[in-house]
Amino acid sequence: MKVKQWIAGIAAASVLAAGGLVFAEEQAPNECSAMLIPLQLAPVSAPTEEGFAVNIDNVPLDLHGARPYLEGETLMLPLRAVSEALGYTVTWVEGERAESSSVSLANGDVLVNFSLQDPIVLVQNVKASDAVSGYQLPAVPVLAGERTYVPAEFFKALIGDMGVTVKEQLVLLYTPAYRAELEQEPAKEPEAAEPPVEIANPWKEYTSAEEVSAALGFDIKLPANIKEHYQCATIRAMEQEKMLELLYIIPETGVQYEICVRVRPTEEFADISGDYTEYLYTDEIEMGGNRVYVRGEDGIRTALWFADGYSYSVTYTNSLEKELSFSELSEIYENVQEIVKK
């Protein structure tokens, strides 16, 4: 009961606060009631080199250079390009820091408010001021470069659960008006009546270095310990992308203490970390004769480098201890460099 009261309080406070804000440049909304309604979409897979395309009412959408991407198994879409195509005005509400900023969407009937790094989306029917719903997303909205990205599930708050479908590398969005037309002429577009299609998980797990080496086409050596107390818990790869991923944990604590290592053959440096968080601290350092790009808050969360035809990334997701120090990264770096057999 306390949880429901807390959510209702947050929803009411956020909607009231939105009325007194001075808006700057970005924004978006849809319709509702007053309970927390979790949004669910079939998991999606990693994109091919071509990435995901977006169609609205069966018309290809120009994303103006924005590129959908995967955050884990959650597909992230550019907010402004998609929302404006759905008829919403998008307003950016500047915070003290970029990651504390919020966004408002409106179309005359519906007002939507959310904050970066917060999975709760508040939706208000402006014709009934007490009709507010809270939607919980599977991942938080983020700022990547100069664009705001939200999970594909976000758009269910704007056009309804049946309006969002992910099929292979295509995101299909159907507005309520278009769906109403299809219901009158079902033979015209039978695909619209199909439920969302689940795309196969692109990651495949392996049990040995030999097995994953054969799958990826290059020789792999697996360090048993990449940092003191850490052990390799998961070996997996995306064969099509030639991407190796190793997850190291402290066994007695599980994934709360996790280091994710990725390796992929590339012609030049590439950020393969999948970490799109905007950190306060970024820097370039030298390790082993290579330039290493690091970022974090009070230490190092993600490190990236390129060496001998391979891009490497180390992401530290330990939520209970401080971030990595330079000496700890140096220890991990030496072990990671041994993963690919020369």
XYZ file of C-alpha atoms in Angstrom:
342
model
C 0.000 0.000 0.000
C 2.860 2.383 0.849
C 4.418 1.733 -2.557
C 1.195 2.655 -4.355
C 0.862 5.823 -2.260
C 4.469 6.772 -3.049
C 3.946 6.297 -6.809
C 0.703 8.264 -6.752
C 2.442 11.065 -4.856
C 5.294 11.207 -7.333
C 2.840 11.278 -10.260
C 0.786 14.121 -8.805
C 3.839 16.172 -7.808
C 5.481 15.817 -11.200
C 2.364 16.835 -13.118
C 1.811 19.907 -10.907
C 5.457 20.876 -11.214
C 5.330 20.693 -14.999
C 2.832 23.547 -15.102
C 5.306 26.006 -13.561
C 8.416 25.169 -15.550
C 10.079 27.390 -18.121
C 10.830 25.178 -21.102
C 13.885 25.424 -23.320
C 14.283 23.191 -26.355
C 13.047 19.471 -26.262
C 9.508 17.669 -25.454
C 6.370 14.772 -25.640
C 2.652 12.876 -24.185
C -0.604 10.351 -24.353
C -3.738 9.027 -22.357
C -4.521 7.155 -19.019
C -5.863 6.389 -15.332
C -3.962 6.312 -11.936
C -2.064 3.064 -11.354
C 1.461 1.925 -12.155
C 1.135 -0.042 -15.418
C 4.302 -1.915 -16.426
C 4.985 -1.745 -20.166
C 6.011 -5.011 -21.823
C 7.477 -5.608 -25.263
C 8.964 -8.805 -26.665
C 12.762 -8.732 -26.188
C 14.704 -7.581 -29.215
C 18.085 -8.610 -30.554
C 21.208 -6.709 -31.442
C 21.052 -4.907 -34.778
C 22.952 -5.909 -37.839
C 25.370 -3.411 -39.370
C 22.348 -1.800 -41.040
C 20.593 -1.227 -37.669
C 16.870 -0.868 -37.032
C 14.450 1.041 -39.262
C 11.235 2.680 -38.033
C 7.874 2.766 -39.870
C 4.852 4.776 -38.741
C 1.554 3.595 -40.222
C 3.608 1.620 -42.799
C 5.507 4.728 -43.941
C 9.330 4.740 -43.429
C 10.422 7.417 -40.929
C 13.448 9.636 -41.587
C 15.395 9.618 -38.295
C 17.660 12.481 -39.454
C 20.837 10.574 -38.742
C 19.761 9.203 -35.335
C 20.463 5.474 -34.960
C 18.407 3.121 -32.746
C 20.572 0.911 -30.549
C 20.315 -1.849 -27.968
C 20.826 -1.292 -24.250
C 21.144 -4.933 -23.174
C 17.988 -6.441 -24.679
C 16.054 -3.148 -24.714
C 15.750 -1.318 -28.036
C 16.342 2.441 -27.621
C 14.750 4.880 -30.101
C 15.412 8.606 -30.676
C 12.664 10.467 -28.816
C 12.266 13.653 -30.858
C 12.188 12.146 -34.370
C 9.581 9.520 -33.456
C 7.426 11.664 -31.121
C 7.146 14.583 -33.538
C 6.166 12.190 -36.335
C 3.365 10.961 -34.028
C 2.094 14.540 -33.640
C 3.662 15.530 -30.320
C 5.532 18.692 -29.395
C 8.731 17.841 -27.540
C 10.056 20.230 -24.869
C 13.405 19.914 -23.075
C 13.390 21.034 -19.414
C 16.955 21.912 -18.423
C 18.284 20.482 -15.147
C 21.366 21.416 -13.147
C 23.148 18.564 -14.955
C 22.289 17.070 -18.323
C 21.374 13.716 -16.768
C 18.973 15.421 -14.305
C 17.032 17.163 -17.079
C 13.469 16.203 -17.952
C 11.278 16.123 -21.038
C 7.630 17.031 -21.653
C 5.500 15.897 -24.611
C 2.097 17.298 -25.558
C -0.446 16.960 -28.355
C -3.335 19.009 -26.977
C -5.091 16.042 -25.384
C -2.304 14.337 -23.487
C 0.688 15.536 -21.440
C 3.662 13.237 -20.790
C 6.513 13.978 -18.382
C 9.656 12.022 -17.545
C 13.207 12.596 -16.345
C 16.466 11.239 -17.682
C 17.825 8.286 -15.680
C 14.295 7.623 -14.264
C 12.191 4.683 -15.561
C 8.852 6.230 -14.487
C 6.804 8.043 -17.170
C 3.795 10.129 -16.092
C 0.886 10.508 -18.518
C -1.992 12.957 -17.939
C -5.251 13.390 -19.813
C -5.424 17.197 -19.894
C -9.233 17.104 -20.230
C -9.435 15.284 -16.898
C -6.706 16.727 -14.666
C -6.972 13.948 -12.085
C -6.478 11.180 -14.654
C -2.749 10.462 -14.314
C -1.005 7.156 -15.019
C 2.505 6.022 -14.217
C 4.297 3.743 -16.679
C 7.482 1.916 -15.734
C 10.024 1.404 -18.538
C 12.502 -1.507 -18.768
C 15.410 0.970 -19.046
C 15.898 4.628 -18.205
C 15.759 7.404 -20.841
C 19.260 8.686 -21.630
C 21.024 11.503 -23.415
C 23.377 10.128 -26.090
C 25.315 12.929 -27.706
C 22.732 15.664 -28.323
C 19.764 13.289 -28.646
C 17.400 11.828 -26.070
C 16.773 8.079 -26.425
C 13.918 6.114 -24.814
C 12.987 2.406 -24.819
C 10.663 1.397 -27.654
C 8.115 0.541 -24.931
C 7.840 4.287 -24.184
C 5.708 4.782 -27.293
C 3.061 2.425 -25.914
C 2.216 5.312 -23.570
C 1.520 7.445 -26.647
C -0.246 5.049 -29.035
C -1.286 2.040 -26.928
C 0.101 -1.455 -26.352
C -0.957 -2.773 -29.754
C 0.623 0.156 -31.557
C 4.226 -1.024 -31.085
C 5.693 -4.065 -32.841
C 9.323 -5.095 -33.372
C 9.831 -7.500 -36.264
C 13.329 -8.522 -37.275
C 15.168 -5.200 -37.821
C 11.964 -3.155 -38.235
C 10.047 -1.165 -35.605
C 6.389 -0.851 -36.638
C 4.343 1.919 -35.000
C 0.604 2.156 -35.680
C -1.399 5.203 -34.548
C -4.882 4.668 -33.066
C -6.503 6.343 -36.110
C -4.655 4.066 -38.522
C -5.538 0.967 -36.494
C -9.201 2.006 -36.553
C -9.066 2.153 -40.362
C -7.484 -1.300 -40.511
C -10.208 -2.752 -38.308
C -12.717 -1.598 -40.905
C -10.612 -3.085 -43.742
C -8.695 -6.011 -42.167
C -7.790 -7.546 -45.546
C -5.897 -4.402 -46.486
C -3.135 -4.934 -43.913
C -3.324 -8.327 -42.174
C 0.078 -7.772 -40.515
C -1.360 -5.046 -38.295
C -3.474 -7.608 -36.432
C -0.476 -9.791 -35.585
C 0.935 -9.648 -32.043
C 4.500 -8.348 -31.516
C 7.084 -10.764 -32.889
C 9.889 -11.848 -30.578
C 13.309 -11.713 -32.198
C 15.823 -14.397 -31.280
C 18.460 -13.511 -28.696
C 21.691 -12.837 -30.673
C 23.929 -13.825 -27.734
C 24.904 -17.472 -27.519
C 26.635 -18.916 -24.471
C 29.672 -21.202 -24.629
C 31.491 -23.406 -22.146
C 35.127 -23.155 -23.277
C 37.686 -21.029 -25.090
C 37.935 -23.610 -27.858
C 34.180 -23.567 -28.454
C 33.867 -19.777 -28.670
C 37.070 -19.514 -30.754
C 35.575 -21.820 -33.367
C 32.363 -19.765 -33.426
C 34.111 -16.392 -33.814
C 36.972 -17.407 -36.084
C 39.817 -16.130 -33.902
C 41.707 -17.749 -31.030
C 40.583 -16.869 -27.525
C 42.343 -17.322 -24.187
C 40.174 -16.972 -21.084
C 41.869 -15.575 -17.966
C 40.440 -17.384 -14.952
C 40.710 -14.249 -12.786
C 40.663 -10.790 -14.316
C 40.893 -9.000 -10.955
C 41.395 -10.239 -7.406
C 38.458 -12.419 -6.259
C 36.730 -12.175 -9.656
C 35.985 -15.311 -11.686
C 34.654 -15.771 -15.221
C 30.961 -16.650 -14.882
C 29.681 -16.317 -18.448
C 31.218 -16.768 -21.906
C 29.026 -15.613 -24.755
C 29.285 -14.185 -28.258
C 27.374 -12.682 -31.161
C 28.641 -14.707 -34.096
C 27.363 -12.318 -36.789
C 29.041 -9.324 -35.108
C 32.174 -11.336 -34.168
C 31.703 -9.953 -30.636
C 33.063 -11.787 -27.586
C 31.665 -10.952 -24.136
C 32.994 -12.244 -20.808
C 31.263 -11.572 -17.484
C 33.361 -11.752 -14.326
C 31.804 -11.829 -10.852
C 32.741 -12.396 -7.232
C 30.918 -15.729 -6.769
C 29.529 -15.090 -3.276
C 27.924 -11.786 -4.301
C 26.667 -12.590 -7.804
C 26.039 -9.915 -10.423
C 26.240 -7.012 -7.943
C 30.008 -7.238 -8.504
C 30.321 -7.583 -12.255
C 32.982 -6.704 -14.817
C 31.932 -6.970 -18.461
C 34.711 -7.424 -21.022
C 34.059 -7.200 -24.765
C 36.424 -7.875 -27.667
C 35.717 -7.486 -31.369
C 37.932 -7.376 -34.498
C 37.670 -3.903 -36.096
C 39.646 -1.883 -38.634
C 39.900 1.069 -36.249
C 38.873 2.102 -32.729
C 35.174 1.460 -31.960
C 33.128 1.917 -28.789
C 31.716 -1.582 -28.298
C 30.861 -1.180 -24.592
C 27.107 -0.637 -24.963
C 27.439 1.886 -22.092
C 25.670 5.098 -23.196
C 25.659 6.820 -19.799
C 26.818 10.448 -19.808
C 29.540 10.569 -17.132
C 31.037 13.652 -15.485
C 34.600 12.426 -15.946
C 36.293 11.456 -19.235
C 39.989 11.213 -20.036
C 42.633 9.583 -22.226
C 45.507 7.684 -20.646
C 48.293 5.471 -21.945
C 48.629 1.819 -20.999
C 50.938 -0.692 -22.629
C 51.638 1.719 -25.470
C 47.932 2.063 -26.288
C 45.626 5.049 -25.833
C 42.863 4.108 -23.391
C 39.672 6.187 -23.146
C 38.160 6.161 -19.644
C 34.983 7.628 -18.173
C 33.117 7.573 -14.875
C 32.040 9.735 -11.930
C 34.635 9.491 -9.117
C 36.719 6.834 -10.842
C 36.493 4.576 -13.890
C 33.292 2.866 -15.037
C 34.185 2.164 -18.667
C 37.555 1.840 -20.429
C 37.993 1.504 -24.210
C 41.003 0.929 -26.432
C 42.151 -0.435 -29.805
C 45.170 -2.695 -30.339
C 46.400 -4.962 -33.152
C 43.112 -4.994 -35.071
C 40.790 -5.458 -32.075
C 38.595 -3.067 -30.107
C 38.337 -3.738 -26.370
C 35.972 -2.501 -23.671
C 35.839 -3.024 -19.907
C 32.678 -1.927 -18.067
C 32.575 -2.052 -14.275
C 29.000 -2.405 -12.956
C 29.765 -2.883 -9.249
C 27.028 -0.907 -7.487
C 28.252 -1.412 -3.916
C 31.901 -0.372 -4.065
C 33.742 2.631 -5.468
C 34.600 2.769 -9.154
C 37.844 1.332 -10.490
C 41.107 3.083 -9.721
C 43.887 3.447 -12.304
C 45.901 0.698 -10.591
C 42.911 -1.680 -10.692
C 42.311 -0.870 -14.354
C 45.983 -1.532 -15.074
C 45.648 -5.026 -13.573
C 42.512 -5.726 -15.624
C 44.076 -4.244 -18.777
C 47.041 -6.649 -18.613
C 44.677 -9.643 -18.354
C 42.338 -8.439 -21.100
C 45.261 -7.964 -23.495
C 45.938 -11.707 -23.184
C 42.412 -12.732 -24.259
C 43.146 -12.677 -27.979
C 45.968 -15.048 -28.890
C 48.483 -13.340 -31.157
